[in-house]
Each structure stands twice: as C-alpha cells, then as structure tokens.
Amino acid sequence: MLALRNIRKSGDGVLKGKATPVSRFNAQLTTLLDDMAETMDAAEGAGLAAPQVGISKRIIIFRHEDSVVELINPEFILKQGESIDLEGCLSCPGIYGEVARPQFVRVKGCDREGRPLELEGEGFLARVLEHEIDHLNGVLFIDKALRLLTAEELQKLREEG
Ligand code: NI
C-alpha cells in the first residue's frame, strides 16, 4: 500500500540537519523508498531526499529516463568540471535560481537490499545527484545559488512554459 508523504518546506528544521547513514535494510526502508517514489512522481519532481519527507536518513531517489533510481548512503567518488544552470526544489516552491554544479560526478552507495553500487552522471543528472546529496547535509539550493530569479524573470519563465 503506497502512501504519499508530506513534503517538508524550507524553514523546517529537518532540512537543516545532517542525515544519518542507513544501517538496516529492512521492510521499513522498502516502504519509505516506495512512498518516496510515489511522492516524487505526484509532485513531478526530478529527485527527492529522505529529509524532504521528514526522515533524516541518507537516502536519495531520482528519476532517470523511465525508471526511479534509489541510492542509499551515497558518497561522491569524483566531481569534475562545472556547469551553471537553473534549478528549483520541491521544498522551495516557486523559487528558481542559478546554481553551479559539477558537470560530471561518480557516486557510490548501495541499493535497497544493501548491495553496493556505483553510478555516474553528466550534465542534468550530475546536477540532480549533487542537489539531492546536498539535502543529506542540510544544504538547500537557495543556500548556494549564485542568484535567484526575480519576480519578472519567474513570470517570463511561466509564460514560456
Ligand atoms: Ni531539493
């Protein structure tokens, strides 16, 4: 039985904390991951971190092509290059800003069964990975944005769809 979780918004203390590693790969984790995927899709997000649903654990998910990728206890192995682009966050509705992110990342972690896995991301995927892992360290994109869009720019963005 899937359930939508409440997405915590900027200002909620759980988004400011450092999340703790997952040590038990059990049914509770499975339920949380399934609920997170449901919640991310319902909100049309590109990714979601557990603190965003009020759980201060090192868990991220993101959409890649047609599937949802889950990564538990993610750690960067490599970050390369830099790319500045616009981004937003489900925890900061209506706010968009320009953020510098690596152009390429390699990340290790494990899957929902606790099996080790490694993955790479370039461009948008590298951006999503760093954005979501930042959430595990209490960092929101608005904390590191080079600049936030103005009301006029937001209006223009909406008009352009
Ligand atoms: Ni976010």
mmCIF file of C-alpha atoms and ligand atoms in Angstrom:
data_model
loop_
_atom_site.group_PDB
_atom_site.id
_atom_site.type_symbol
_atom_site.label_atom_id
_atom_site.label_comp_id
_atom_site.label_asym_id
_atom_site.label_seq_id
_atom_site.Cartn_x
_atom_site.Cartn_y
_atom_site.Cartn_z
ATOM 1 C CA MET A 1 0.000 0.000 0.000
ATOM 2 C CA LEU A 2 1.675 3.180 -1.208
ATOM 3 C CA ALA A 3 1.266 6.413 0.638
ATOM 4 C CA LEU A 4 2.099 9.976 -0.247
ATOM 5 C CA ARG A 5 4.326 11.657 2.301
ATOM 6 C CA ASN A 6 4.160 15.307 3.217
ATOM 7 C CA ILE A 7 6.965 17.300 1.564
ATOM 8 C CA ARG A 8 8.755 19.487 4.111
ATOM 9 C CA LYS A 9 9.341 23.079 3.096
ATOM 10 C CA SER A 10 12.315 25.400 3.560
ATOM 11 C CA GLY A 11 12.325 26.577 7.186
ATOM 12 C CA ASP A 12 11.534 23.090 8.524
ATOM 13 C CA GLY A 13 14.385 22.034 10.827
ATOM 14 C CA VAL A 14 14.662 18.529 9.358
ATOM 15 C CA LEU A 15 16.001 20.092 6.132
ATOM 16 C CA LYS A 16 18.859 21.728 8.030
ATOM 17 C CA GLY A 17 20.249 18.661 9.767
ATOM 18 C CA LYS A 18 22.926 16.191 8.724
ATOM 19 C CA ALA A 19 21.161 12.923 7.910
ATOM 20 C CA THR A 20 22.416 9.666 9.431
ATOM 21 C CA PRO A 21 23.517 6.611 7.430
ATOM 22 C CA VAL A 22 21.116 3.736 6.884
ATOM 23 C CA SER A 23 22.232 0.594 8.708
ATOM 24 C CA ARG A 24 19.154 -1.628 8.441
ATOM 25 C CA PHE A 25 17.927 -2.717 5.025
ATOM 26 C CA ASN A 26 14.503 -3.845 6.146
ATOM 27 C CA ALA A 27 10.807 -3.600 5.297
ATOM 28 C CA GLN A 28 10.612 -0.124 6.806
ATOM 29 C CA LEU A 29 13.233 1.071 4.301
ATOM 30 C CA THR A 30 11.369 -0.586 1.417
ATOM 31 C CA THR A 31 8.143 1.171 2.414
ATOM 32 C CA LEU A 32 9.923 4.516 2.724
ATOM 33 C CA LEU A 33 11.529 4.137 -0.739
ATOM 34 C CA ASP A 34 8.223 3.179 -2.342
ATOM 35 C CA ASP A 35 6.461 6.113 -0.684
ATOM 36 C CA MET A 36 9.246 8.493 -1.728
ATOM 37 C CA ALA A 37 8.886 7.439 -5.384
ATOM 38 C CA GLU A 38 5.120 7.934 -5.206
ATOM 39 C CA THR A 39 5.586 11.329 -3.556
ATOM 40 C CA MET A 40 8.230 12.468 -6.078
ATOM 41 C CA ASP A 41 6.088 11.475 -9.047
ATOM 42 C CA ALA A 42 2.919 13.060 -7.634
ATOM 43 C CA ALA A 43 4.846 16.317 -7.160
ATOM 44 C CA GLU A 44 6.501 15.960 -10.614
ATOM 45 C CA GLY A 45 9.956 16.273 -9.082
ATOM 46 C CA ALA A 46 13.235 15.117 -10.651
ATOM 47 C CA GLY A 47 14.544 13.806 -7.337
ATOM 48 C CA LEU A 48 13.801 13.530 -3.654
ATOM 49 C CA ALA A 49 15.871 13.074 -0.498
ATOM 50 C CA ALA A 50 14.544 11.415 2.673
ATOM 51 C CA PRO A 51 14.845 14.583 4.822
ATOM 52 C CA GLN A 52 12.315 16.175 2.443
ATOM 53 C CA VAL A 53 9.715 13.743 3.771
ATOM 54 C CA GLY A 54 10.850 14.288 7.349
ATOM 55 C CA ILE A 55 13.216 11.310 7.636
ATOM 56 C CA SER A 56 16.784 12.305 8.475
ATOM 57 C CA LYS A 57 18.446 9.320 6.777
ATOM 58 C CA ARG A 58 20.960 9.195 3.924
ATOM 59 C CA ILE A 59 18.588 8.147 1.150
ATOM 60 C CA ILE A 60 18.007 9.770 -2.228
ATOM 61 C CA ILE A 61 15.952 8.852 -5.243
ATOM 62 C CA PHE A 62 15.728 10.406 -8.685
ATOM 63 C CA ARG A 63 14.055 9.790 -11.981
ATOM 64 C CA HIS A 64 16.337 8.679 -14.792
ATOM 65 C CA GLU A 65 14.711 8.022 -18.148
ATOM 66 C CA ASP A 66 11.765 5.743 -17.359
ATOM 67 C CA SER A 67 12.868 4.457 -14.002
ATOM 68 C CA VAL A 68 13.387 5.598 -10.459
ATOM 69 C CA VAL A 69 16.952 5.148 -9.197
ATOM 70 C CA GLU A 70 17.476 4.658 -5.461
ATOM 71 C CA LEU A 71 20.735 5.351 -3.707
ATOM 72 C CA ILE A 72 21.347 4.677 -0.030
ATOM 73 C CA ASN A 73 24.312 6.195 1.844
ATOM 74 C CA PRO A 74 25.585 7.975 -1.302
ATOM 75 C CA GLU A 75 29.150 9.311 -1.391
ATOM 76 C CA PHE A 76 30.994 11.183 -4.105
ATOM 77 C CA ILE A 77 34.000 9.434 -5.591
ATOM 78 C CA LEU A 78 34.623 12.111 -8.210
ATOM 79 C CA LYS A 79 33.363 15.538 -9.231
ATOM 80 C CA GLN A 80 34.594 17.131 -12.452
ATOM 81 C CA GLY A 81 34.005 20.376 -14.275
ATOM 82 C CA GLU A 82 31.360 22.966 -13.611
ATOM 83 C CA SER A 83 28.021 23.843 -15.093
ATOM 84 C CA ILE A 84 25.784 26.768 -14.164
ATOM 85 C CA ASP A 85 22.087 26.277 -14.761
ATOM 86 C CA LEU A 86 18.657 26.992 -13.382
ATOM 87 C CA GLU A 87 17.137 24.750 -10.743
ATOM 88 C CA GLY A 88 14.355 24.512 -8.226
ATOM 89 C CA CYS A 89 13.374 22.210 -5.368
ATOM 90 C CA LEU A 90 10.130 20.656 -4.140
ATOM 91 C CA SER A 91 10.968 22.067 -0.696
ATOM 92 C CA CYS A 92 11.234 25.626 -2.089
ATOM 93 C CA PRO A 93 8.086 26.024 -4.200
ATOM 94 C CA GLY A 94 8.032 28.921 -6.649
ATOM 95 C CA ILE A 95 11.745 29.687 -6.249
ATOM 96 C CA TYR A 96 14.294 29.175 -9.011
ATOM 97 C CA GLY A 97 17.924 30.117 -9.118
ATOM 98 C CA GLU A 98 21.213 29.629 -10.922
ATOM 99 C CA VAL A 99 23.449 27.091 -9.238
ATOM 100 C CA ALA A 100 26.978 25.950 -10.114
ATOM 101 C CA ARG A 101 27.216 22.149 -10.084
ATOM 102 C CA PRO A 102 29.803 19.650 -11.293
ATOM 103 C CA GLN A 103 29.489 18.690 -14.957
ATOM 104 C CA PHE A 104 30.315 15.072 -14.159
ATOM 105 C CA VAL A 105 30.082 13.014 -10.976
ATOM 106 C CA ARG A 106 30.736 9.456 -9.908
ATOM 107 C CA VAL A 107 28.898 8.304 -6.805
ATOM 108 C CA LYS A 108 28.923 5.141 -4.741
ATOM 109 C CA GLY A 109 26.300 3.847 -2.355
ATOM 110 C CA CYS A 110 24.018 0.872 -2.154
ATOM 111 C CA ASP A 111 20.629 -0.314 -3.295
ATOM 112 C CA ARG A 112 17.590 -1.165 -1.134
ATOM 113 C CA GLU A 113 18.999 -4.621 -0.385
ATOM 114 C CA GLY A 114 22.295 -3.162 0.813
ATOM 115 C CA ARG A 115 24.231 -4.277 -2.281
ATOM 116 C CA PRO A 116 26.994 -1.832 -3.257
ATOM 117 C CA LEU A 117 26.507 0.140 -6.428
ATOM 118 C CA GLU A 118 28.309 2.862 -8.301
ATOM 119 C CA LEU A 119 26.913 5.269 -10.826
ATOM 120 C CA GLU A 120 27.922 8.194 -12.989
ATOM 121 C CA GLY A 121 26.048 11.269 -14.016
ATOM 122 C CA GLU A 122 26.727 14.014 -16.517
ATOM 123 C CA GLY A 123 25.009 17.367 -17.008
ATOM 124 C CA PHE A 124 21.450 17.338 -15.613
ATOM 125 C CA LEU A 125 21.996 14.008 -13.856
ATOM 126 C CA ALA A 126 25.159 15.287 -12.134
ATOM 127 C CA ARG A 127 23.138 18.344 -11.069
ATOM 128 C CA VAL A 128 20.338 16.208 -9.612
ATOM 129 C CA LEU A 129 22.799 13.964 -7.772
ATOM 130 C CA GLU A 130 24.613 16.843 -6.098
ATOM 131 C CA HIS A 131 21.338 18.638 -5.310
ATOM 132 C CA GLU A 132 19.891 15.531 -3.613
ATOM 133 C CA ILE A 133 23.093 14.642 -1.740
ATOM 134 C CA ASP A 134 23.265 18.270 -0.529
ATOM 135 C CA HIS A 135 19.875 17.651 1.134
ATOM 136 C CA LEU A 136 21.521 14.933 3.262
ATOM 137 C CA ASN A 137 23.951 17.543 4.566
ATOM 138 C CA GLY A 138 21.331 20.151 5.357
ATOM 139 C CA VAL A 139 22.050 22.241 2.262
ATOM 140 C CA LEU A 140 19.297 23.664 0.045
ATOM 141 C CA PHE A 141 19.914 25.081 -3.447
ATOM 142 C CA ILE A 142 18.846 28.514 -2.190
ATOM 143 C CA ASP A 143 21.812 28.383 0.222
ATOM 144 C CA LYS A 144 24.311 28.143 -2.635
ATOM 145 C CA ALA A 145 22.529 29.722 -5.598
ATOM 146 C CA LEU A 146 24.628 32.306 -7.443
ATOM 147 C CA ARG A 147 21.424 34.278 -7.780
ATOM 148 C CA LEU A 148 17.685 33.714 -7.529
ATOM 149 C CA LEU A 149 15.301 34.638 -10.321
ATOM 150 C CA THR A 150 13.357 37.860 -9.871
ATOM 151 C CA ALA A 151 9.556 38.041 -9.969
ATOM 152 C CA GLU A 152 9.758 39.358 -13.552
ATOM 153 C CA GLU A 153 12.017 36.503 -14.644
ATOM 154 C CA LEU A 154 9.711 33.960 -12.986
ATOM 155 C CA GLN A 155 6.752 35.439 -14.829
ATOM 156 C CA LYS A 156 8.645 35.170 -18.131
ATOM 157 C CA LEU A 157 9.596 31.571 -17.328
ATOM 158 C CA ARG A 158 5.941 30.709 -16.658
ATOM 159 C CA GLU A 159 4.864 32.323 -19.933
ATOM 160 C CA GLU A 160 7.465 30.314 -21.828
ATOM 161 C CA GLY A 161 6.190 27.177 -20.094
HETATM 162 NI NI NI B 1 15.558 19.635 -3.473
#
